[in-house]
Coordinates of C-alpha atoms in Angstrom, one line a residue:
Chain A
M1 CA -9.9 45.5 16.6
T2 CA -11.9 42.7 14.7
A3 CA -9.1 43.0 11.9
L4 CA -6.1 42.1 14.7
R5 CA -8.2 39.3 15.6
H6 CA -8.4 38.2 12.2
R7 CA -4.5 38.2 11.5
L8 CA -4.4 36.5 14.9
A9 CA -6.6 33.4 13.8
D10 CA -4.9 33.5 11.1
R11 CA -2.0 32.2 12.4
G12 CA -3.4 29.7 14.7
I13 CA -4.3 31.8 17.3
D14 CA -7.8 32.0 19.0
R15 CA -9.4 31.1 21.9
H16 CA -9.6 27.6 21.2
L17 CA -5.6 28.1 22.3
L18 CA -7.2 28.2 25.8
L19 CA -8.1 24.7 25.6
L20 CA -4.0 23.5 25.8
L21 CA -3.9 25.5 28.9
P22 CA -4.2 22.4 31.3
A23 CA -1.8 20.6 29.5
A24 CA 0.5 23.5 29.8
V25 CA 0.5 23.8 33.5
F26 CA 0.2 20.3 34.1
V27 CA 3.6 19.5 32.2
V28 CA 5.2 23.2 33.9
V29 CA 3.9 21.9 37.2
L30 CA 5.0 17.8 37.1
F31 CA 7.7 18.0 34.9
I32 CA 9.5 21.3 33.8
Y33 CA 9.6 22.6 37.6
P34 CA 11.2 19.3 39.1
F35 CA 13.3 18.9 36.6
F36 CA 15.0 22.7 36.5
Y37 CA 15.0 21.9 40.7
G38 CA 16.6 18.6 40.4
I39 CA 19.4 20.4 38.4
G40 CA 19.8 23.3 40.9
L41 CA 19.6 20.6 43.5
S42 CA 22.6 18.4 42.4
L43 CA 24.5 21.7 42.2
Q44 CA 24.8 22.7 45.8
P45 CA 26.7 20.0 47.2
A46 CA 27.9 20.8 51.4
E47 CA 31.3 20.2 50.3
G48 CA 33.8 20.6 46.7
G49 CA 31.9 24.0 44.9
P50 CA 28.7 23.6 42.4
L51 CA 30.2 20.6 40.6
G52 CA 31.2 18.7 43.9
A53 CA 28.2 15.7 43.5
Y54 CA 29.3 15.2 39.9
R55 CA 32.9 15.2 40.5
R56 CA 32.1 12.5 43.7
F57 CA 30.3 10.3 40.9
F58 CA 32.8 10.2 38.7
T59 CA 35.7 9.4 40.7
D60 CA 34.2 6.7 43.1
A61 CA 34.3 3.6 40.7
Y62 CA 31.8 1.9 42.7
L63 CA 29.6 4.6 41.7
R64 CA 30.6 5.1 37.9
D65 CA 30.2 1.6 36.8
T66 CA 27.1 1.7 36.9
I67 CA 26.8 3.3 33.7
T68 CA 28.5 0.5 32.4
T69 CA 26.7 -1.9 34.0
T70 CA 23.1 -0.3 32.9
L71 CA 24.3 0.0 29.6
G72 CA 25.6 -3.0 29.4
L73 CA 22.0 -4.5 29.8
A74 CA 19.8 -2.0 28.1
L75 CA 21.4 -1.5 24.9
P76 CA 21.9 -5.3 23.9
A77 CA 18.1 -6.0 25.6
A78 CA 16.9 -2.9 23.4
L79 CA 18.9 -4.2 20.0
L80 CA 17.5 -8.1 20.5
N81 CA 14.0 -6.6 21.2
V82 CA 13.8 -4.0 17.9
L83 CA 15.6 -7.2 16.2
A84 CA 13.1 -9.7 16.9
S85 CA 10.4 -8.0 16.5
V86 CA 11.1 -7.1 12.6
P87 CA 10.7 -10.6 11.5
I88 CA 7.5 -11.4 13.4
A89 CA 5.8 -8.3 12.0
Y90 CA 6.9 -8.7 9.4
R91 CA 5.4 -12.1 9.0
M92 CA 2.5 -11.1 10.6
R93 CA 1.1 -8.4 8.0
G94 CA -1.8 -8.8 6.0
R95 CA -4.8 -10.0 7.1
Y96 CA -6.0 -13.5 8.3
R97 CA -8.1 -15.7 10.5
G98 CA -6.6 -15.7 14.2
K99 CA -4.5 -12.7 13.9
R100 CA -5.9 -10.6 16.4
V101 CA -5.3 -13.7 18.8
L102 CA -2.0 -13.9 18.2
T103 CA -1.3 -10.0 18.3
T104 CA -2.7 -10.1 22.0
L105 CA -0.5 -13.4 23.1
L106 CA 2.3 -11.5 21.7
V107 CA 1.6 -8.5 23.5
L108 CA 0.1 -9.7 26.7
P109 CA 3.3 -9.8 28.6
I110 CA 3.0 -5.2 28.8
T111 CA -0.4 -6.2 31.2
L112 CA 1.9 -8.4 33.5
G113 CA 4.4 -5.3 35.3
T114 CA 7.7 -6.4 35.9
V115 CA 6.9 -8.0 39.5
L116 CA 5.1 -10.6 38.0
T117 CA 7.3 -11.2 35.4
A118 CA 10.2 -11.1 37.9
Q119 CA 7.6 -14.1 40.2
G120 CA 7.6 -16.0 37.4
L121 CA 11.1 -15.8 36.1
L122 CA 12.0 -17.2 39.0
N123 CA 9.7 -20.0 39.2
F124 CA 11.1 -20.8 35.4
L125 CA 14.6 -20.1 35.4
G126 CA 15.1 -20.6 38.9
P127 CA 18.2 -23.1 40.2
T128 CA 14.9 -25.1 41.4
G129 CA 12.8 -24.2 38.5
W130 CA 11.0 -26.3 35.6
F131 CA 13.5 -25.1 33.1
N132 CA 16.1 -26.8 35.2
R133 CA 14.7 -29.6 36.3
V134 CA 14.0 -30.4 32.9
L135 CA 17.4 -29.9 32.1
Q136 CA 18.8 -32.4 34.7
S137 CA 16.5 -34.9 34.5
T138 CA 17.2 -35.1 30.7
G139 CA 20.6 -35.4 32.0
L140 CA 21.6 -32.2 29.8
T141 CA 23.2 -30.8 32.7
D142 CA 24.3 -32.0 36.5
A143 CA 24.6 -28.9 38.2
P144 CA 21.6 -26.3 38.0
V145 CA 22.3 -23.7 35.2
R146 CA 22.4 -20.5 36.8
L147 CA 20.1 -17.6 35.0
T148 CA 18.1 -15.8 38.0
N149 CA 19.9 -13.4 40.5
N150 CA 22.6 -12.0 37.9
Y151 CA 23.2 -10.8 34.9
W152 CA 20.6 -12.7 32.7
G153 CA 17.8 -12.6 34.8
V154 CA 17.3 -9.0 34.4
F155 CA 18.4 -9.4 30.5
F156 CA 15.3 -11.5 29.9
S157 CA 12.9 -9.7 32.2
L158 CA 13.8 -6.7 29.9
V159 CA 13.2 -8.7 26.5
I160 CA 9.5 -10.0 28.4
T161 CA 8.4 -6.5 29.2
G162 CA 10.4 -4.6 26.4
F163 CA 9.7 -6.7 23.2
P164 CA 5.7 -6.0 23.2
F165 CA 6.3 -2.6 23.0
A166 CA 8.8 -3.2 20.3
F167 CA 6.4 -5.7 18.6
L168 CA 3.6 -3.3 18.7
L169 CA 5.5 -0.2 17.5
V170 CA 7.3 -2.3 14.4
S171 CA 4.1 -3.6 13.4
S172 CA 2.8 -0.6 13.2
Y173 CA 5.2 0.8 11.0
L174 CA 4.9 -1.8 9.1
S175 CA 1.4 -1.8 8.3
G176 CA 2.2 2.0 7.3
I177 CA 4.4 0.8 4.2
D178 CA 2.3 0.1 0.7
P179 CA 2.0 -3.6 -0.4
A180 CA 2.1 -2.5 -3.2
L181 CA 5.5 -2.0 -3.3
E182 CA 6.9 -5.2 -3.0
R183 CA 4.8 -6.3 -5.6
A184 CA 6.0 -4.0 -8.1
A185 CA 9.5 -5.1 -6.9
A186 CA 8.2 -8.6 -7.7
T187 CA 7.6 -8.0 -11.1
L188 CA 10.6 -6.3 -11.6
G189 CA 12.6 -9.1 -11.0
A190 CA 13.4 -9.1 -7.1
G191 CA 13.3 -12.2 -4.4
A192 CA 12.0 -12.3 -1.2
V193 CA 15.6 -11.4 0.2
Q194 CA 15.7 -8.5 -2.3
R195 CA 12.4 -7.4 -2.0
F196 CA 12.8 -6.9 1.7
R197 CA 16.5 -5.3 2.0
R198 CA 16.0 -3.4 -1.2
V199 CA 12.0 -2.2 -0.4
T200 CA 11.0 -2.7 2.7
L201 CA 13.6 -2.2 5.0
P202 CA 15.0 0.9 3.9
L203 CA 11.4 2.2 4.6
L204 CA 11.4 1.0 8.0
A205 CA 15.1 2.0 9.1
P206 CA 13.6 5.5 10.3
G207 CA 11.0 3.6 12.9
L208 CA 13.5 0.9 14.0
A209 CA 15.6 4.0 14.9
T210 CA 12.7 5.2 17.0
T211 CA 11.3 2.0 18.2
F212 CA 15.1 1.3 19.5
C213 CA 15.4 4.9 21.6
L214 CA 11.7 4.1 23.0
T215 CA 12.4 0.7 24.2
F216 CA 16.1 1.6 24.8
V217 CA 14.8 4.1 27.3
L218 CA 12.5 1.8 28.8
A219 CA 15.6 -0.5 29.5
F220 CA 17.5 2.0 30.8
S221 CA 15.6 3.0 33.7
V222 CA 15.3 -0.7 34.7
F223 CA 15.1 -0.9 38.8
P224 CA 12.5 -4.1 39.7
S225 CA 13.6 -6.6 38.2
A226 CA 17.6 -5.8 38.7
V227 CA 16.5 -6.0 42.4
L228 CA 14.1 -8.9 42.5
V229 CA 15.7 -11.3 39.7
G230 CA 19.3 -9.4 39.2
D231 CA 22.5 -9.2 41.5
P232 CA 21.7 -5.9 42.9
A233 CA 25.1 -5.3 45.0
G234 CA 27.0 -6.5 41.5
E235 CA 26.6 -7.5 38.4
T236 CA 23.1 -5.9 38.2
R237 CA 23.7 -2.9 40.0
V238 CA 22.2 0.0 37.5
I239 CA 22.1 3.3 37.8
S240 CA 18.7 3.4 39.0
I241 CA 19.9 1.3 42.2
A242 CA 23.0 4.1 42.8
A243 CA 20.5 7.0 42.9
Y244 CA 17.6 5.1 45.0
E245 CA 20.8 4.3 47.5
A246 CA 21.7 7.9 47.6
A247 CA 18.2 9.4 47.9
Y248 CA 16.8 7.1 50.4
V249 CA 20.0 5.1 52.2
Q250 CA 22.2 7.7 52.6
Y251 CA 19.4 10.6 52.2
D252 CA 22.2 12.8 49.9
Y253 CA 19.1 14.3 47.7
V254 CA 22.0 16.5 46.7
L255 CA 23.9 13.0 44.7
A256 CA 20.5 11.3 43.9
S257 CA 19.7 14.5 41.6
A258 CA 23.3 14.7 40.4
I259 CA 22.8 10.3 39.7
A260 CA 19.4 11.3 37.9
V261 CA 20.7 14.3 35.6
I262 CA 23.7 12.4 34.8
M263 CA 21.3 9.2 34.2
G264 CA 19.1 11.6 31.6
V265 CA 22.4 12.6 29.5
V266 CA 23.7 9.4 29.1
E267 CA 20.2 8.3 28.0
L268 CA 20.5 11.5 25.7
V269 CA 23.6 10.8 24.2
V270 CA 22.5 7.5 23.2
L271 CA 19.0 9.2 21.7
G272 CA 21.4 11.8 20.0
L273 CA 23.4 9.3 18.3
V274 CA 20.5 7.1 17.1
L275 CA 18.4 10.0 16.0
G276 CA 21.6 11.5 14.0
W277 CA 21.9 8.1 12.2
R278 CA 18.3 8.4 11.7
A279 CA 18.1 11.7 9.8
L280 CA 20.5 10.8 7.4
L281 CA 17.9 7.9 6.0
Y282 CA 14.8 8.6 3.6
T283 CA 12.0 9.2 6.3
G284 CA 9.4 10.4 4.1
S285 CA 6.4 8.8 2.5
T286 CA 5.9 5.5 2.5
A287 CA 3.3 5.3 0.3
G288 CA 3.9 4.1 -3.4
G289 CA 1.9 7.3 -5.0
K290 CA -1.3 9.0 -5.2
G291 CA -3.7 6.6 -3.6
Chain B
M1 CA 19.1 -12.6 -17.6
S2 CA 17.0 -11.5 -20.5
E3 CA 13.5 -13.3 -20.7
P4 CA 13.2 -14.9 -23.8
G5 CA 10.6 -13.2 -26.1
F6 CA 7.1 -15.8 -27.1
R7 CA 5.1 -16.1 -29.6
E8 CA 1.7 -16.1 -27.9
L9 CA 0.5 -16.2 -24.5
R10 CA -2.3 -18.7 -23.7
L11 CA -4.7 -18.6 -20.8
D12 CA -6.4 -21.7 -20.7
G13 CA -9.8 -21.6 -17.9
V14 CA -7.9 -19.3 -15.3
G15 CA -10.5 -18.9 -12.4
R16 CA -9.6 -17.2 -9.2
S17 CA -11.7 -17.4 -6.2
F18 CA -11.8 -15.3 -2.9
G19 CA -13.3 -17.0 0.1
G20 CA -15.7 -19.5 -2.4
R21 CA -16.5 -16.3 -4.1
E22 CA -15.7 -16.7 -7.6
A23 CA -13.9 -13.7 -8.8
L24 CA -12.8 -14.7 -11.4
A25 CA -14.4 -18.0 -14.0
G26 CA -12.5 -19.7 -16.5
L27 CA -10.5 -17.1 -18.6
T28 CA -9.5 -18.5 -21.8
L29 CA -7.7 -16.5 -23.9
T30 CA -4.5 -16.2 -26.4
I31 CA -2.2 -13.5 -26.3
R32 CA 0.2 -13.1 -29.7
K33 CA 3.1 -11.6 -29.7
G34 CA 2.9 -7.7 -30.4
E35 CA -0.4 -7.4 -29.6
F36 CA -2.8 -5.0 -27.3
I37 CA -5.2 -6.6 -25.2
A38 CA -7.5 -4.5 -23.0
L39 CA -9.8 -6.4 -20.1
L40 CA -12.6 -4.1 -19.9
G41 CA -15.5 -4.3 -17.6
P42 CA -17.1 -2.5 -14.4
S43 CA -15.6 -2.7 -10.9
G44 CA -15.5 -6.3 -9.5
C45 CA -15.7 -7.9 -12.8
G46 CA -12.4 -9.9 -12.0
K47 CA -10.1 -7.7 -14.6
S48 CA -7.8 -6.7 -12.4
T49 CA -8.0 -10.0 -10.6
A50 CA -6.9 -11.8 -14.4
L51 CA -4.1 -9.0 -14.9
N52 CA -2.6 -10.4 -11.2
C53 CA -2.9 -14.0 -12.1
L54 CA -1.0 -13.1 -15.2
A55 CA 1.6 -11.4 -13.0
G56 CA 1.9 -14.3 -11.1
L57 CA 1.0 -12.1 -7.3
L58 CA -2.2 -14.0 -7.0
P59 CA -2.0 -18.0 -7.2
L60 CA -4.6 -19.5 -9.4
T61 CA -7.8 -21.6 -8.2
R62 CA -8.0 -23.4 -11.5
G63 CA -6.7 -23.6 -15.0
S64 CA -3.3 -22.9 -16.4
I65 CA -0.9 -20.2 -18.3
W66 CA 1.3 -21.4 -21.2
R67 CA 4.1 -19.3 -22.5
D68 CA 4.2 -21.4 -25.3
D69 CA 5.3 -24.9 -24.4
A70 CA 5.9 -23.7 -20.9
R71 CA 3.7 -23.7 -17.9
L72 CA 4.2 -20.2 -16.8
D73 CA 1.0 -20.4 -13.6
T74 CA 3.5 -21.8 -11.4
V75 CA 6.6 -19.6 -12.1
P76 CA 7.2 -16.8 -9.3
P77 CA 6.3 -13.1 -10.3
E78 CA 10.1 -12.1 -10.1
R79 CA 11.2 -14.8 -12.8
R80 CA 8.1 -14.5 -14.8
G81 CA 10.3 -11.4 -16.5
F82 CA 7.0 -9.5 -17.4
G83 CA 6.5 -5.7 -16.5
M84 CA 3.8 -4.2 -14.6
V85 CA 2.6 -0.5 -14.0
F86 CA 0.2 -0.2 -11.2
Q87 CA -2.8 1.6 -10.9
N88 CA -1.2 3.7 -7.7
Y89 CA 2.3 3.2 -9.6
A90 CA 4.2 2.0 -7.0
L91 CA 7.3 3.4 -6.9
F92 CA 9.7 3.4 -4.5
P93 CA 9.7 6.7 -2.7
H94 CA 12.9 6.5 -0.7
L95 CA 14.4 6.1 -4.2
T96 CA 14.8 8.9 -7.0
V97 CA 13.5 9.0 -10.5
R98 CA 16.8 7.0 -12.2
R99 CA 17.4 4.5 -9.4
N100 CA 13.4 3.4 -9.6
V101 CA 13.9 3.0 -13.3
A102 CA 17.4 0.7 -13.0
F103 CA 15.9 -1.2 -10.2
G104 CA 14.2 -4.0 -12.3
L105 CA 17.9 -3.9 -14.4
Q106 CA 20.2 -4.2 -11.4
M107 CA 17.9 -7.6 -10.1
R108 CA 18.9 -8.7 -13.4
R109 CA 22.6 -7.9 -12.7
V110 CA 23.2 -5.9 -16.0
P111 CA 26.3 -4.1 -16.2
R112 CA 26.6 -0.4 -14.9
A113 CA 27.3 1.0 -18.4
E114 CA 24.6 -0.7 -20.0
T115 CA 22.4 0.0 -17.0
R116 CA 22.6 4.0 -17.0
R117 CA 22.4 4.0 -21.2
R118 CA 19.6 2.0 -20.9
V119 CA 17.9 4.5 -18.0
D120 CA 18.6 7.1 -19.7
E121 CA 17.2 6.0 -23.1
A122 CA 13.8 4.9 -21.1
L123 CA 13.7 8.2 -19.4
R124 CA 14.5 10.3 -22.6
L125 CA 11.4 8.2 -24.0
V126 CA 9.0 9.6 -21.5
H127 CA 10.4 13.0 -21.3
L128 CA 11.1 12.9 -17.7
G129 CA 15.2 13.3 -18.3
E130 CA 15.8 16.4 -16.4
H131 CA 13.8 14.6 -13.8
A132 CA 16.1 12.0 -13.0
G133 CA 17.3 12.8 -9.8
K134 CA 14.4 13.7 -8.0
L135 CA 12.4 11.3 -5.1
P136 CA 8.7 10.5 -7.0
G137 CA 7.3 12.3 -4.0
Q138 CA 8.7 15.8 -5.8
L139 CA 6.8 14.4 -9.2
S140 CA 3.6 15.3 -10.2
G141 CA 1.0 12.6 -10.8
G142 CA 1.5 12.7 -14.5
Q143 CA 5.3 12.5 -14.2
Q144 CA 5.0 9.7 -11.7
Q145 CA 3.0 7.5 -14.4
R146 CA 5.3 8.2 -16.6
V147 CA 8.4 7.0 -14.5
A148 CA 6.3 3.8 -13.1
I149 CA 6.1 2.9 -17.6
A150 CA 9.8 3.8 -17.8
R151 CA 10.0 1.5 -14.9
A152 CA 8.3 -1.3 -16.7
V153 CA 9.5 -0.8 -20.5
V154 CA 13.5 0.0 -19.7
L155 CA 13.2 -3.7 -19.2
E156 CA 12.0 -5.0 -22.4
P157 CA 9.7 -7.0 -21.3
S158 CA 8.0 -9.7 -23.2
L159 CA 4.9 -8.9 -21.7
V160 CA 3.4 -5.5 -20.4
L161 CA 0.8 -5.5 -17.6
M162 CA -1.0 -2.2 -16.7
D163 CA -3.8 -2.0 -14.0
E164 CA -6.3 1.1 -14.8
P165 CA -2.8 3.3 -15.4
L166 CA -4.6 6.4 -15.6
S167 CA -7.5 6.3 -13.7
N168 CA -5.7 8.8 -10.8
L169 CA -5.0 11.7 -13.5
D170 CA -7.3 14.0 -14.2
A171 CA -9.3 14.5 -17.8
K172 CA -6.8 16.0 -19.8
L173 CA -3.7 14.5 -18.7
R174 CA -5.2 11.3 -19.1
L175 CA -5.9 12.2 -22.7
E176 CA -2.5 13.0 -22.9
M177 CA -1.0 9.8 -21.7
R178 CA -3.4 7.8 -23.9
T179 CA -1.5 8.8 -26.9
E180 CA 1.7 8.4 -25.3
I181 CA 0.9 4.6 -24.4
R182 CA -0.5 4.3 -27.5
R183 CA 2.9 5.7 -29.5
L184 CA 4.8 3.7 -26.7
H185 CA 3.0 0.8 -28.2
Q186 CA 3.8 1.5 -31.7
T187 CA 7.8 2.2 -31.1
L188 CA 8.7 -0.5 -28.8
G189 CA 5.8 -3.3 -30.2
L190 CA 5.8 -4.7 -26.5
T191 CA 2.8 -7.0 -26.0
T192 CA 0.4 -5.5 -23.5
V193 CA -2.6 -6.4 -21.3
Y194 CA -4.5 -3.3 -20.3
V195 CA -7.4 -3.4 -17.7
T196 CA -9.6 -0.5 -17.9
H197 CA -13.3 0.8 -16.6
D198 CA -13.2 2.9 -19.3
Q199 CA -14.5 1.9 -22.5
E200 CA -13.1 5.2 -24.3
E201 CA -9.6 4.3 -23.5
A202 CA -9.8 0.8 -24.2
L203 CA -11.5 1.3 -27.8
S204 CA -8.9 3.8 -28.9
L205 CA -5.4 1.8 -26.9
A206 CA -6.6 -2.1 -27.7
D207 CA -6.2 -4.3 -30.8
R208 CA -8.6 -6.5 -28.5
L209 CA -11.2 -6.2 -26.1
V210 CA -11.6 -8.7 -23.6
V211 CA -15.5 -7.4 -22.0
L212 CA -15.3 -9.2 -18.6
R213 CA -18.7 -9.3 -16.3
E214 CA -18.9 -11.2 -12.8
G215 CA -15.7 -12.9 -13.9
R216 CA -17.1 -14.4 -17.0
V217 CA -16.0 -13.3 -20.5
E218 CA -18.9 -11.6 -22.4
Q219 CA -17.2 -10.9 -25.9
I220 CA -13.7 -11.0 -27.1
G221 CA -13.3 -8.8 -30.2
T222 CA -11.9 -6.1 -32.3
P223 CA -12.7 -2.8 -30.7
E224 CA -15.1 -2.4 -34.1
E225 CA -16.6 -5.3 -33.1
V226 CA -17.4 -4.8 -29.5
H227 CA -18.5 -1.4 -30.3
G228 CA -20.3 -2.1 -33.7
S229 CA -21.7 -5.3 -32.5
P230 CA -21.9 -5.9 -28.9
V231 CA -23.4 -9.9 -28.4
S232 CA -25.1 -9.1 -25.5
R233 CA -27.1 -6.3 -23.6
H234 CA -24.8 -6.0 -20.8
V235 CA -21.9 -5.6 -23.0
A236 CA -24.3 -3.3 -25.0
D237 CA -24.8 -1.4 -22.2
F238 CA -20.9 -1.3 -21.2
M239 CA -20.4 0.2 -25.1
G240 CA -22.8 3.3 -24.6
Y241 CA -25.6 1.7 -25.6
R242 CA -27.6 4.5 -23.1
N243 CA -31.2 3.1 -24.6
L244 CA -32.3 0.0 -22.9
L245 CA -35.6 -0.3 -23.8
P246 CA -38.1 -3.0 -22.0
L247 CA -40.3 -4.4 -24.9
K248 CA -41.9 -7.4 -26.5
A249 CA -41.0 -9.2 -30.0
E250 CA -43.5 -9.4 -32.4
P251 CA -42.4 -12.4 -35.1
P252 CA -39.0 -11.4 -36.6
A253 CA -38.6 -11.6 -40.5
A254 CA -35.5 -11.3 -43.1
G255 CA -33.3 -10.3 -40.3
R256 CA -35.2 -7.3 -39.0
V257 CA -37.9 -7.5 -35.6
T258 CA -40.6 -5.2 -34.6
V259 CA -40.6 -4.6 -31.2
G260 CA -43.0 -2.6 -29.4
G261 CA -44.8 -2.2 -25.6
E262 CA -45.9 1.0 -23.7
G263 CA -47.0 2.8 -26.7
I264 CA -43.8 2.3 -28.4
T265 CA -43.6 0.4 -31.8
M266 CA -39.7 0.6 -33.1
T267 CA -37.9 -2.1 -35.8
G268 CA -34.6 -3.3 -35.2
T269 CA -32.1 -6.0 -35.9
P270 CA -32.1 -9.2 -33.7
V271 CA -29.0 -10.6 -32.1
G272 CA -29.0 -14.4 -31.1
A273 CA -32.7 -16.3 -30.9
I274 CA -35.8 -14.1 -30.7
A275 CA -38.8 -15.9 -31.2
A276 CA -42.7 -14.1 -31.3
G277 CA -43.9 -12.7 -27.9
D278 CA -40.2 -12.9 -26.4
L279 CA -39.6 -10.3 -23.7
V280 CA -36.4 -8.4 -25.3
V281 CA -34.3 -5.5 -24.4
A282 CA -33.6 -2.7 -27.4
A283 CA -30.6 -0.8 -27.7
A284 CA -29.4 2.3 -29.4
R285 CA -26.7 5.0 -28.8
P286 CA -28.0 8.6 -27.9
E287 CA -26.7 9.6 -31.3
D288 CA -28.4 6.5 -33.2
L289 CA -31.5 8.4 -32.1
S290 CA -33.0 11.1 -34.1
I291 CA -35.8 13.8 -34.2
A292 CA -38.3 13.0 -37.2
T293 CA -41.4 14.3 -38.6
E294 CA -42.6 10.8 -37.2
G295 CA -41.6 7.7 -34.8
V296 CA -42.1 7.6 -31.1
P297 CA -44.2 10.5 -29.5
A298 CA -42.3 12.1 -26.6
T299 CA -41.8 15.3 -24.4
V300 CA -38.6 17.1 -24.2
E301 CA -37.6 17.2 -20.7
V302 CA -34.1 18.1 -20.3
V303 CA -31.5 20.0 -23.1
E304 CA -27.6 19.7 -22.5
Y305 CA -25.7 21.7 -24.8
Q306 CA -22.2 19.9 -25.2
G307 CA -20.0 21.7 -27.7
R308 CA -21.2 20.5 -31.3
E309 CA -24.3 18.4 -30.3
V310 CA -27.1 18.7 -28.1
A311 CA -28.2 15.6 -25.7
V312 CA -31.5 15.4 -24.9
E313 CA -33.6 13.2 -22.6
A314 CA -36.8 13.2 -23.5
R315 CA -39.8 11.0 -22.0
T316 CA -43.1 8.8 -23.8
E317 CA -46.0 9.3 -22.6
A318 CA -45.9 5.6 -20.8
G319 CA -42.9 7.1 -19.0
I320 CA -39.9 5.6 -20.4
A321 CA -36.8 7.8 -20.7
L322 CA -35.4 8.2 -24.3
F323 CA -31.9 9.5 -24.7
L324 CA -30.8 11.3 -28.0
R325 CA -27.7 13.1 -29.0
G326 CA -28.0 15.6 -32.3
P327 CA -27.5 18.5 -33.6
T328 CA -30.9 20.1 -33.2
R329 CA -31.5 21.7 -30.3
P330 CA -35.2 21.6 -28.9
A331 CA -36.9 23.2 -26.0
P332 CA -37.6 21.6 -23.2
G333 CA -41.5 21.1 -23.0
D334 CA -41.1 20.3 -27.2
R335 CA -43.4 17.4 -28.5
I336 CA -41.1 15.5 -30.6
H337 CA -41.0 12.2 -32.7
V338 CA -37.8 10.0 -32.3
A339 CA -36.7 8.0 -34.9
V340 CA -34.4 5.1 -35.2
D341 CA -32.5 3.2 -38.2
P342 CA -33.4 -0.7 -38.0
A343 CA -29.9 -1.5 -38.3
R344 CA -28.9 0.6 -35.2
L345 CA -31.2 -0.9 -32.7
L346 CA -30.1 -4.0 -31.5
V347 CA -32.9 -6.3 -30.0
F348 CA -31.4 -9.0 -27.6
P349 CA -32.8 -12.0 -25.3
R350 CA -34.3 -9.9 -21.8
D351 CA -33.6 -13.5 -19.9
D352 CA -30.0 -13.5 -21.1
P353 CA -28.3 -13.4 -17.5

């Protein structure tokens, strides 16, 4: 009996494993069960066989096109967030006075929430907002430039709320790269551009892939800003709006579940592509040797 | 873009402060072509700062560096053409051993065939030919260190800088690599500046030592000079003079001075100006103290067996500890007399900073 207990403990199986129980229950009840319930529900439409709801989604252009609309917003926004945070995080490496204040300022939009951001965007970029008033008073344009209640309004909102996440992640990936590596590259004759391209970037790339995935997932499920600063019936009719309408306007839970599943599959495809690319990269230690 | 060699490299009052604290205060030194120089000192003495200033990784706050007649301290590190070996090796973890070593050659746009030939040669030199395709993470510490050395010397740099390259290795490997570095220096004749806190390493490798303390030069000299005639009690302390006795001088005569106090009387050689009644520090190595029939009386406290020799810690009646090293093996509690050759007891003024 004791011997068996020792052998199990050797493989990490002992009473401490019970501490995992609350988390496991939580995951099963709140995530796995609703997930499979939704998949099951999506396969039980009133007509058209088990795949009826999916067939309806893909034959109806008004529903089907929400995929490209959402991808058209989420992919560029995620890409911009990652690409913009690299040079900023790169410049902000190391220790200097005022770094904390600067980081706080850059990360602050996380705390605002989408609704406040939308409010701000409407005030600032709207037809009678400060931005357009400045443009018009300086004579740069005659008519206001339309930057809200269309694609751009949602795009800006996604950048404002997504950038802090991307910046924080990229910063922490960068701080994990041994600064001695760039110094070593410098003594070997590499200029600043070469040092970044040949040493830092290859070591950072897997982190950038992960960051892209996370900001993409955040942007893909955009809902409030698509309604508040977008054009929810037209060019920013994203997939979550279609799901919402199916569930709470038409009370068609089967279709809504099917849309939710499609949403998940599209995200998984993008994530799979990015992570597949990431697997081709060097993903080991980013230290230069024994410390 | 092969860097031209130089006749000499001149550091002229090189200083560096960090936020008002002077890490290096006015280092003046001329390095001749082909020389092996060791910067030696305890941690925080400014030796790594000096090396980073030479490499161009730290801007100077004072002074200048000259390569023959060309000013060097304003040239960025990538255009100095020096090779550097870092304390933690700083190998590129995503590149194979071969591509790590080839990195500098690629930066200099050396043709591919020549790069291949020179990398092979450098890897053979450090006995790593069969590991060329591995990533640094797959190598042991000693092998990583050899890659770092190969990466620096493959460029045939006009100066090789080494920042405590052996401090992360275990004792046996450290000895092997030390010989390897000395052998490389003899084969390639590369001018080298080597930073270390290990006096033995510095003595065995270097042609000239620069002993630093608190950012200032204490002594510059050959290993024999620094080992045999340290100019201050700090250098003596650092060079293994384990007995540092605070005593008082009697009038010096004929190059000898008798020092005493606390029940001890010894005769030694004065270093620097010493007058009667001065407070002094008498310094001697453990191996220069011996058990004799007469001398300072003391009681043996600790006896350590160290192979051929025995290290003894004895204490005088006034409570001063004496460290001896020699072939005779007393027992703890024995009463002995400790004697010293006056030529081997160096007497330094005590008030030197």
